[in-house]
Amino acid sequence: MPPADTGASAAARADASAQSSPVTSSTPADAHPAPDPEAAKLHPGGPGYRRMSFALFAAGVATFALLYSTQALLPAISADLAVTPDQASWTVSAATFGLALAVIPLSALSERFGRRTMMTASLSVAAVIAMLVPFAPDLGWLVALRAVQGVALAGLPASAMAFLAEEVRTKALVAAIGLFVAGNSIGGMSGRIVTGWVAQAWGWRAALGAVGVMAVICAVTFRLLVPKARHFAARKVGPRALARTLGGHLSDPLLRRLYGIGALFMTVFGAVYTVIGYRLVDEPFNLPQGIVGSIFLIYLVGTVSSAAAGRLVGRVGRRGALYLAVGTTAAGLLLTLTASLVAVLLGLVLITAGFFAGHAVASSSVSRAAKTARAQASALYQCAYYVGSSIGGALGAAAFYAGGWEATVALGLAAMVGAASITLYATRKAMAERRVPHLRKAA
């Protein structure tokens, strides 16, 4: 799952604006210009940059490999533990819900204890839990361990973007963040593929153990390579100040709409990819577990569509891009209703492309729309995003258990109707404001 925007772009702009002004003609001849704070930061070709890049890449791989490690294994878990699809789906939803609950508190703690410390602690705890998960005796223990693992993982996305914004030169920040996001995508994809093939040979517990070993290796790699933070300034974020900041963001109608759109897109994505394994191992497809896990190679489509979202916005605007993302996702959902494997795979391609494009537009718009405390505004988006994943996974599996794949598709279409309705409301509001110039709020 591609990660949400955590305000790194805003922090980068703050870093750039903080540079000292050049010496003017009135400056005494013997005066020395103030040192450029950017000069001491990491940059491509400079000492420590490559180590930092590999460290954050490893952290990104581990985070998303762990977060969705059970998603491709749900049919095997259901069969082995004799539980229904909606019950098994909580092994995914519990992790994402735990992350959603903890991302804001842990982002505040990272302001006090440091990004590097928070990332190290989060990744270490999550990796240790990953080694315990395969030994869960029943579904209750498995869900509980996954929930704790989600809480632990929340400290990493809450801190990684801020760490990069503080330690990397502004001009190199986009490339550094891109490598971290690539780690997210590769971790999410590879974790599902590895679990699918290992489960086919040795069972789902061995598959989760393999992901746990991978996470331990990534955690050790991260700790050995990540450089010390040289530009972090600790500050205490009190509960009252944090509550006021969050309340201010939640009172902004535009931000609320963006949070809702992100949650609705993720509801579709969570529902589809939680349930698709059940559909593909059953009639009329009867695919083996390894092949089902390899279906997640389709995630590579999302990497392309999210990268293209910026160009799409430049051509048709933010709302136009959202309409196209909704339409693409809805078309993909309808295609998956057929009994043709080729059509189902094409439908998954469209769903994935539409989701990633919609998520990229909504998440990038949050930092653009927030006037203050952009990091907390983006943390709220992450919270909504992962709540949507949790709800989508749970409701999608429940719908599948009650009414088959058609019911899961109906849930996804309802979510896309909701996203389209929010976007249509924003369009009508913008049109009305162009007719009435004295209105202050922008759609």
Coordinates of C-alpha atoms in Angstrom, one line a residue:
M1 CA 0.0 0.0 0.0
P2 CA 1.4 3.1 -1.0
P3 CA 2.0 5.3 2.2
A4 CA 0.1 8.6 2.8
D5 CA 1.7 12.3 2.6
T6 CA 3.0 13.2 6.1
G7 CA 3.9 16.8 5.5
A8 CA 7.4 16.4 4.3
S9 CA 6.9 18.8 1.4
A10 CA 5.8 21.5 3.8
A11 CA 8.7 20.8 6.1
A12 CA 11.0 21.1 3.1
R13 CA 9.5 24.5 2.2
A14 CA 10.1 25.6 5.7
D15 CA 13.7 24.5 5.5
A16 CA 14.1 26.4 2.3
S17 CA 12.5 29.6 3.7
A18 CA 14.7 29.5 6.7
Q19 CA 17.9 30.0 4.7
S20 CA 19.7 33.3 5.6
S21 CA 19.3 36.3 3.4
P22 CA 22.3 37.3 1.3
V23 CA 24.5 40.1 2.5
T24 CA 23.3 43.4 1.2
S25 CA 25.4 46.3 0.1
S26 CA 25.0 47.9 3.5
T27 CA 26.7 45.0 5.2
P28 CA 30.2 45.9 6.6
A29 CA 32.9 44.7 4.3
D30 CA 34.5 42.6 7.0
A31 CA 31.3 40.9 8.0
H32 CA 30.8 37.2 7.2
P33 CA 27.6 35.9 5.8
A34 CA 25.6 33.6 8.0
P35 CA 26.3 29.9 7.4
D36 CA 23.8 28.2 5.1
P37 CA 21.9 25.6 7.1
E38 CA 21.4 23.6 3.9
A39 CA 25.1 23.1 3.5
A40 CA 25.4 20.7 6.4
K41 CA 22.5 18.5 5.3
L42 CA 22.7 15.2 3.4
H43 CA 22.8 15.2 -0.4
P44 CA 23.4 12.9 -3.2
G45 CA 27.2 12.1 -3.5
G46 CA 27.8 13.5 0.0
P47 CA 28.8 11.5 3.1
G48 CA 26.0 9.5 4.6
Y49 CA 23.4 10.1 1.9
R50 CA 23.6 6.6 0.4
R51 CA 23.6 4.9 3.9
M52 CA 20.5 7.0 4.8
S53 CA 18.8 6.1 1.6
F54 CA 19.3 2.3 2.0
A55 CA 18.3 2.6 5.7
L56 CA 14.9 4.2 4.9
F57 CA 14.4 1.9 1.9
A58 CA 14.8 -1.1 4.3
A59 CA 12.4 0.5 6.8
G60 CA 9.8 1.0 4.1
V61 CA 10.1 -2.6 2.9
A62 CA 9.6 -4.0 6.4
T63 CA 6.7 -1.7 7.3
F64 CA 4.4 -2.6 4.5
A65 CA 5.5 -6.3 4.2
L66 CA 4.4 -6.6 7.9
L67 CA 1.3 -4.5 7.7
Y68 CA -0.4 -6.6 5.1
S69 CA 1.4 -9.9 5.6
T70 CA -1.8 -11.9 6.2
Q71 CA -3.8 -10.5 3.3
A72 CA -2.7 -13.0 0.7
L73 CA -3.0 -15.9 3.3
L74 CA -6.6 -15.4 4.3
P75 CA -8.1 -18.4 2.5
A76 CA -5.4 -20.6 4.1
I77 CA -6.0 -19.1 7.5
S78 CA -9.8 -19.6 7.2
A79 CA -9.3 -23.3 6.2
D80 CA -6.8 -24.1 8.9
L81 CA -8.5 -22.3 11.8
A82 CA -12.0 -23.1 10.6
V83 CA -13.1 -19.4 10.5
T84 CA -15.2 -17.5 8.0
P85 CA -13.7 -14.9 5.6
D86 CA -15.1 -12.0 7.7
Q87 CA -13.5 -13.3 10.8
A88 CA -10.1 -14.0 9.1
S89 CA -10.1 -10.5 7.6
W90 CA -9.6 -9.0 11.1
T91 CA -6.0 -10.2 10.9
V92 CA -5.5 -7.4 8.3
S93 CA -8.0 -4.9 9.7
A94 CA -6.6 -5.1 13.2
A95 CA -3.1 -4.1 12.1
T96 CA -4.3 -1.2 9.9
F97 CA -6.7 0.0 12.6
G98 CA -4.0 -0.1 15.2
L99 CA -1.8 2.0 13.0
A100 CA -4.6 4.5 12.4
L101 CA -5.2 4.9 16.1
A102 CA -1.5 5.3 17.0
V103 CA -0.1 7.4 14.1
I104 CA -1.1 10.8 15.6
P105 CA 0.1 10.1 19.2
L106 CA 3.4 8.6 17.9
S107 CA 4.0 11.6 15.6
A108 CA 3.7 13.8 18.6
L109 CA 6.1 11.6 20.6
S110 CA 8.6 11.8 17.8
E111 CA 8.8 15.5 18.3
R112 CA 10.0 15.0 21.8
F113 CA 12.2 11.8 21.6
G114 CA 13.5 12.1 18.0
R115 CA 12.6 10.7 14.6
R116 CA 15.5 8.2 14.6
T117 CA 14.7 6.9 18.0
M118 CA 11.0 6.5 17.2
M119 CA 11.7 4.7 13.9
T120 CA 14.2 2.3 15.5
A121 CA 11.9 1.5 18.4
S122 CA 8.9 1.0 16.1
L123 CA 10.6 -1.2 13.6
S124 CA 12.3 -3.3 16.4
V125 CA 9.1 -4.0 18.3
A126 CA 7.2 -4.8 15.1
A127 CA 9.9 -7.2 14.0
V128 CA 9.9 -9.0 17.4
I129 CA 6.1 -9.4 17.3
A130 CA 6.4 -10.7 13.7
M131 CA 8.5 -13.6 15.1
L132 CA 5.7 -14.4 17.6
V133 CA 2.8 -14.2 15.2
P134 CA 3.3 -17.6 13.5
F135 CA 2.9 -19.3 16.9
A136 CA -0.5 -17.7 17.7
P137 CA -2.7 -20.7 18.9
D138 CA -6.0 -19.3 17.6
L139 CA -7.6 -16.5 15.7
G140 CA -8.0 -14.3 18.9
W141 CA -4.3 -14.4 19.6
L142 CA -3.5 -13.8 16.0
V143 CA -5.7 -10.7 15.7
A144 CA -4.4 -9.3 19.1
L145 CA -0.8 -9.7 18.0
R146 CA -1.5 -8.0 14.7
A147 CA -3.2 -5.1 16.4
V148 CA -0.2 -4.5 18.6
Q149 CA 2.0 -4.9 15.5
G150 CA 0.0 -2.1 13.8
V151 CA 0.4 0.2 16.8
A152 CA 4.2 -0.4 16.7
L153 CA 4.4 0.2 13.0
A154 CA 2.6 3.6 13.3
G155 CA 5.8 5.2 14.6
L156 CA 7.6 4.7 11.4
P157 CA 5.5 6.6 8.8
A158 CA 4.9 9.2 11.5
S159 CA 8.6 9.9 11.7
A160 CA 10.3 8.9 8.4
M161 CA 9.1 11.9 6.3
A162 CA 9.9 14.4 9.1
F163 CA 13.4 12.8 9.4
L164 CA 14.0 13.2 5.7
A165 CA 12.8 16.8 5.6
E166 CA 15.1 17.7 8.5
E167 CA 18.2 15.9 7.4
V168 CA 18.2 16.1 3.6
R169 CA 18.8 19.1 1.4
T170 CA 15.7 20.6 -0.1
K171 CA 16.7 19.9 -3.6
A172 CA 17.4 16.2 -2.9
L173 CA 14.3 15.7 -0.8
V174 CA 12.0 14.5 -3.5
A175 CA 14.4 11.8 -4.6
A176 CA 15.0 10.7 -1.0
I177 CA 11.2 10.4 -0.3
G178 CA 10.7 8.6 -3.6
L179 CA 13.1 5.9 -2.5
F180 CA 11.3 5.5 0.8
V181 CA 7.9 5.3 -1.0
A182 CA 9.5 2.7 -3.4
G183 CA 10.4 0.7 -0.3
N184 CA 6.7 0.9 0.8
S185 CA 5.5 -0.4 -2.5
I186 CA 8.1 -3.1 -2.8
G187 CA 7.5 -4.2 0.7
G188 CA 3.7 -4.4 0.3
M189 CA 4.1 -6.3 -3.0
S190 CA 6.9 -8.6 -2.0
G191 CA 5.4 -9.5 1.4
R192 CA 2.3 -10.8 -0.3
I193 CA 4.2 -12.7 -3.0
V194 CA 6.6 -14.3 -0.5
T195 CA 3.8 -15.4 1.7
G196 CA 1.8 -16.8 -1.2
W197 CA 4.6 -19.1 -2.4
V198 CA 5.9 -20.1 1.0
A199 CA 2.3 -20.9 2.2
Q200 CA 1.8 -23.1 -0.9
A201 CA 4.8 -25.2 0.1
W202 CA 4.9 -25.1 3.9
G203 CA 1.7 -23.5 5.2
W204 CA 0.6 -20.0 6.3
R205 CA 2.5 -20.1 9.6
A206 CA 5.8 -20.7 7.8
A207 CA 4.9 -17.9 5.4
L208 CA 4.4 -15.4 8.3
G209 CA 7.7 -16.6 9.7
A210 CA 9.4 -15.8 6.5
V211 CA 8.1 -12.3 6.5
G212 CA 9.2 -12.0 10.2
V213 CA 12.7 -13.0 9.2
M214 CA 12.7 -10.5 6.4
A215 CA 11.5 -7.8 8.8
V216 CA 14.3 -8.6 11.3
I217 CA 16.9 -8.3 8.5
C218 CA 15.4 -5.0 7.5
A219 CA 15.4 -3.7 11.1
V220 CA 19.0 -4.6 11.6
T221 CA 20.0 -3.1 8.3
F222 CA 18.1 0.1 9.2
R223 CA 19.8 0.4 12.6
L224 CA 23.3 -0.2 11.2
L225 CA 22.9 2.3 8.3
V226 CA 20.7 5.1 9.5
P227 CA 22.8 8.2 10.3
K228 CA 22.4 10.2 13.5
A229 CA 20.0 13.1 13.3
R230 CA 22.0 16.4 13.2
H231 CA 19.2 18.8 12.6
F232 CA 16.5 17.6 15.0
A233 CA 15.3 20.0 17.7
A234 CA 13.3 18.4 20.4
R235 CA 10.1 20.0 21.5
K236 CA 7.2 18.9 23.7
V237 CA 3.8 18.7 22.1
G238 CA 1.2 18.9 24.8
P239 CA -2.1 17.1 24.5
R240 CA -4.0 20.4 24.6
A241 CA -2.0 22.0 21.9
L242 CA -2.2 18.9 19.8
A243 CA -6.0 18.7 20.3
R244 CA -6.4 22.4 19.3
T245 CA -4.4 21.7 16.1
L246 CA -6.3 18.6 15.2
G247 CA -9.6 20.3 16.0
G248 CA -8.7 23.2 13.7
H249 CA -8.0 20.8 10.8
L250 CA -11.2 18.9 11.4
S251 CA -13.2 22.1 11.4
D252 CA -11.9 22.9 7.9
P253 CA -14.6 21.7 5.3
L254 CA -12.0 21.2 2.5
L255 CA -9.8 19.0 4.7
R256 CA -12.8 17.0 5.9
R257 CA -13.7 16.3 2.3
L258 CA -10.2 15.2 1.4
Y259 CA -10.1 12.9 4.5
G260 CA -13.4 11.4 3.4
I261 CA -12.2 10.9 -0.2
G262 CA -9.0 9.2 1.0
A263 CA -11.0 6.9 3.3
L264 CA -13.5 5.9 0.6
F265 CA -10.8 5.1 -1.9
M266 CA -9.0 3.0 0.7
T267 CA -12.3 1.3 1.6
V268 CA -12.5 -0.1 -2.0
F269 CA -8.9 -1.1 -2.1
G270 CA -9.0 -2.8 1.3
A271 CA -12.2 -4.7 0.4
V272 CA -11.0 -5.9 -3.0
Y273 CA -7.5 -7.0 -2.0
T274 CA -8.7 -8.6 1.3
V275 CA -11.3 -10.7 -0.5
I276 CA -9.8 -11.3 -4.0
G277 CA -7.8 -14.4 -2.7
Y278 CA -11.1 -16.1 -1.8
R279 CA -12.5 -15.5 -5.2
L280 CA -9.4 -16.7 -7.1
V281 CA -8.9 -20.0 -5.1
D282 CA -12.6 -20.9 -5.6
E283 CA -14.6 -21.8 -8.6
P284 CA -14.3 -21.1 -11.5
F285 CA -10.6 -20.2 -11.2
N286 CA -9.2 -22.6 -8.7
L287 CA -5.8 -20.9 -8.6
P288 CA -3.0 -22.2 -6.2
Q289 CA -1.9 -20.0 -3.3
G290 CA 1.4 -19.1 -4.9
I291 CA -0.3 -17.7 -8.0
V292 CA -2.8 -15.8 -5.9
G293 CA 0.1 -14.2 -4.0
S294 CA 1.7 -13.2 -7.3
I295 CA -1.4 -11.3 -8.3
F296 CA -0.1 -8.5 -6.1
L297 CA 2.5 -7.7 -8.8
I298 CA -0.4 -5.6 -10.1
Y299 CA 0.7 -3.1 -7.4
L300 CA 3.4 -2.0 -9.9
V301 CA 0.6 -0.4 -11.9
G302 CA -0.1 1.8 -8.9
T303 CA 3.5 3.1 -8.9
V304 CA 3.0 4.3 -12.4
S305 CA -0.4 5.8 -11.9
S306 CA 0.5 7.7 -8.7
A307 CA 3.6 9.1 -10.5
A308 CA 1.4 10.2 -13.4
A309 CA -1.2 11.8 -11.1
G310 CA 0.7 15.1 -11.0
R311 CA 0.6 15.4 -14.8
L312 CA -3.0 14.5 -14.8
V313 CA -3.8 17.3 -12.3
G314 CA -1.9 19.7 -14.5
R315 CA -4.2 18.8 -17.4
V316 CA -7.7 18.4 -15.9
G317 CA -7.3 19.9 -12.4
R318 CA -7.7 18.2 -9.0
R319 CA -11.4 17.5 -9.2
G320 CA -11.1 16.3 -12.8
A321 CA -8.4 13.9 -11.8
L322 CA -10.6 12.6 -8.9
Y323 CA -13.5 12.1 -11.3
L324 CA -11.2 10.0 -13.6
A325 CA -9.9 8.0 -10.7
V326 CA -13.4 7.3 -9.5
G327 CA -14.5 6.2 -13.0
T328 CA -11.5 4.0 -13.5
T329 CA -11.9 2.3 -10.2
A330 CA -15.7 1.7 -10.8
A331 CA -15.0 0.3 -14.2
G332 CA -12.5 -2.1 -12.8
L333 CA -15.0 -3.2 -10.1
L334 CA -17.6 -4.0 -12.8
L335 CA -15.0 -5.9 -14.9
T336 CA -14.3 -8.3 -12.0
L337 CA -17.9 -9.5 -12.0
T338 CA -17.2 -11.7 -15.1
A339 CA -16.1 -15.3 -15.0
S340 CA -13.1 -14.6 -17.2
L341 CA -9.7 -14.6 -15.4
V342 CA -8.3 -12.1 -18.0
A343 CA -11.2 -9.7 -17.3
V344 CA -10.8 -10.1 -13.6
L345 CA -7.1 -9.3 -13.8
L346 CA -7.8 -6.3 -16.1
G347 CA -10.4 -5.1 -13.6
L348 CA -7.8 -5.4 -10.8
V349 CA -5.4 -3.3 -12.9
L350 CA -8.0 -0.6 -13.3
I351 CA -8.9 -0.7 -9.6
T352 CA -5.3 -0.4 -8.6
A353 CA -4.6 2.5 -11.1
G354 CA -7.7 4.4 -10.1
F355 CA -7.0 3.9 -6.4
F356 CA -3.4 5.1 -6.5
A357 CA -4.3 8.1 -8.6
G358 CA -7.1 9.1 -6.3
H359 CA -5.0 8.6 -3.2
A360 CA -2.1 10.6 -4.7
V361 CA -4.4 13.6 -5.6
A362 CA -6.2 13.6 -2.2
S363 CA -3.1 13.2 -0.1
S364 CA -1.1 15.8 -1.9
S365 CA -4.0 18.2 -1.7
V366 CA -4.0 18.0 2.1
S367 CA -0.6 19.7 2.5
R368 CA -1.7 22.3 -0.1
A369 CA -5.0 23.0 1.7
A370 CA -3.6 23.1 5.2
K371 CA -2.5 26.6 6.2
T372 CA -0.7 25.6 9.4
A373 CA 0.6 22.5 11.1
R374 CA 0.7 20.6 7.8
A375 CA 2.4 17.5 9.4
Q376 CA -0.6 17.0 11.7
A377 CA -3.0 17.6 8.8
S378 CA -1.3 14.9 6.9
A379 CA -1.3 12.6 10.0
L380 CA -5.0 13.0 10.1
Y381 CA -5.2 12.0 6.5
Q382 CA -3.2 8.9 7.3
C383 CA -5.5 8.1 10.1
A384 CA -8.6 8.4 7.8
Y385 CA -6.8 6.4 5.2
Y386 CA -6.0 3.4 7.4
V387 CA -9.5 3.6 9.1
G388 CA -10.8 3.2 5.5
S389 CA -8.5 0.2 5.0
S390 CA -9.8 -1.4 8.2
I391 CA -13.4 -0.8 7.4
G392 CA -13.0 -1.9 3.8
G393 CA -11.3 -5.1 4.8
A394 CA -13.8 -6.0 7.4
L395 CA -16.9 -5.0 5.5
G396 CA -15.7 -6.4 2.2
A397 CA -15.1 -9.8 3.8
A398 CA -18.4 -9.7 5.6
A399 CA -20.2 -8.8 2.3
F400 CA -18.4 -11.7 0.5
Y401 CA -19.4 -14.1 3.2
A402 CA -23.0 -13.0 3.0
G403 CA -23.5 -12.4 -0.7
G404 CA -20.4 -13.5 -2.6
W405 CA -18.1 -11.3 -4.8
E406 CA -21.1 -9.4 -6.1
A407 CA -21.8 -8.0 -2.7
T408 CA -18.1 -6.9 -2.3
V409 CA -18.3 -5.2 -5.6
A410 CA -21.5 -3.4 -4.5
L411 CA -19.7 -2.2 -1.4
G412 CA -16.9 -0.8 -3.6
L413 CA -19.3 0.9 -6.0
A414 CA -21.1 2.5 -3.1
A415 CA -17.8 3.9 -1.8
M416 CA -17.0 5.3 -5.2
V417 CA -20.5 6.9 -5.4
G418 CA -19.6 8.6 -2.1
A419 CA -16.2 9.8 -3.4
A420 CA -17.9 11.1 -6.6
S421 CA -20.6 12.9 -4.5
I422 CA -18.0 14.7 -2.4
T423 CA -16.1 15.8 -5.5
L424 CA -19.3 16.9 -7.2
Y425 CA -20.2 19.0 -4.1
A426 CA -16.8 20.6 -4.3
T427 CA -17.3 21.3 -8.0
R428 CA -20.7 22.9 -7.5
K429 CA -19.3 25.0 -4.6
A430 CA -16.4 26.2 -6.7
M431 CA -18.8 27.2 -9.5
A432 CA -21.0 29.1 -7.1
E433 CA -18.0 31.0 -5.6
R434 CA -16.9 32.0 -9.1
R435 CA -20.4 33.6 -9.5
V436 CA -20.2 35.1 -6.0
P437 CA -16.6 36.5 -5.7
H438 CA -17.0 37.7 -2.1
L439 CA -17.2 34.2 -0.7
R440 CA -14.0 33.4 1.1
K441 CA -13.7 29.6 1.2
A442 CA -12.3 27.7 -1.8
A443 CA -13.7 24.4 -2.8

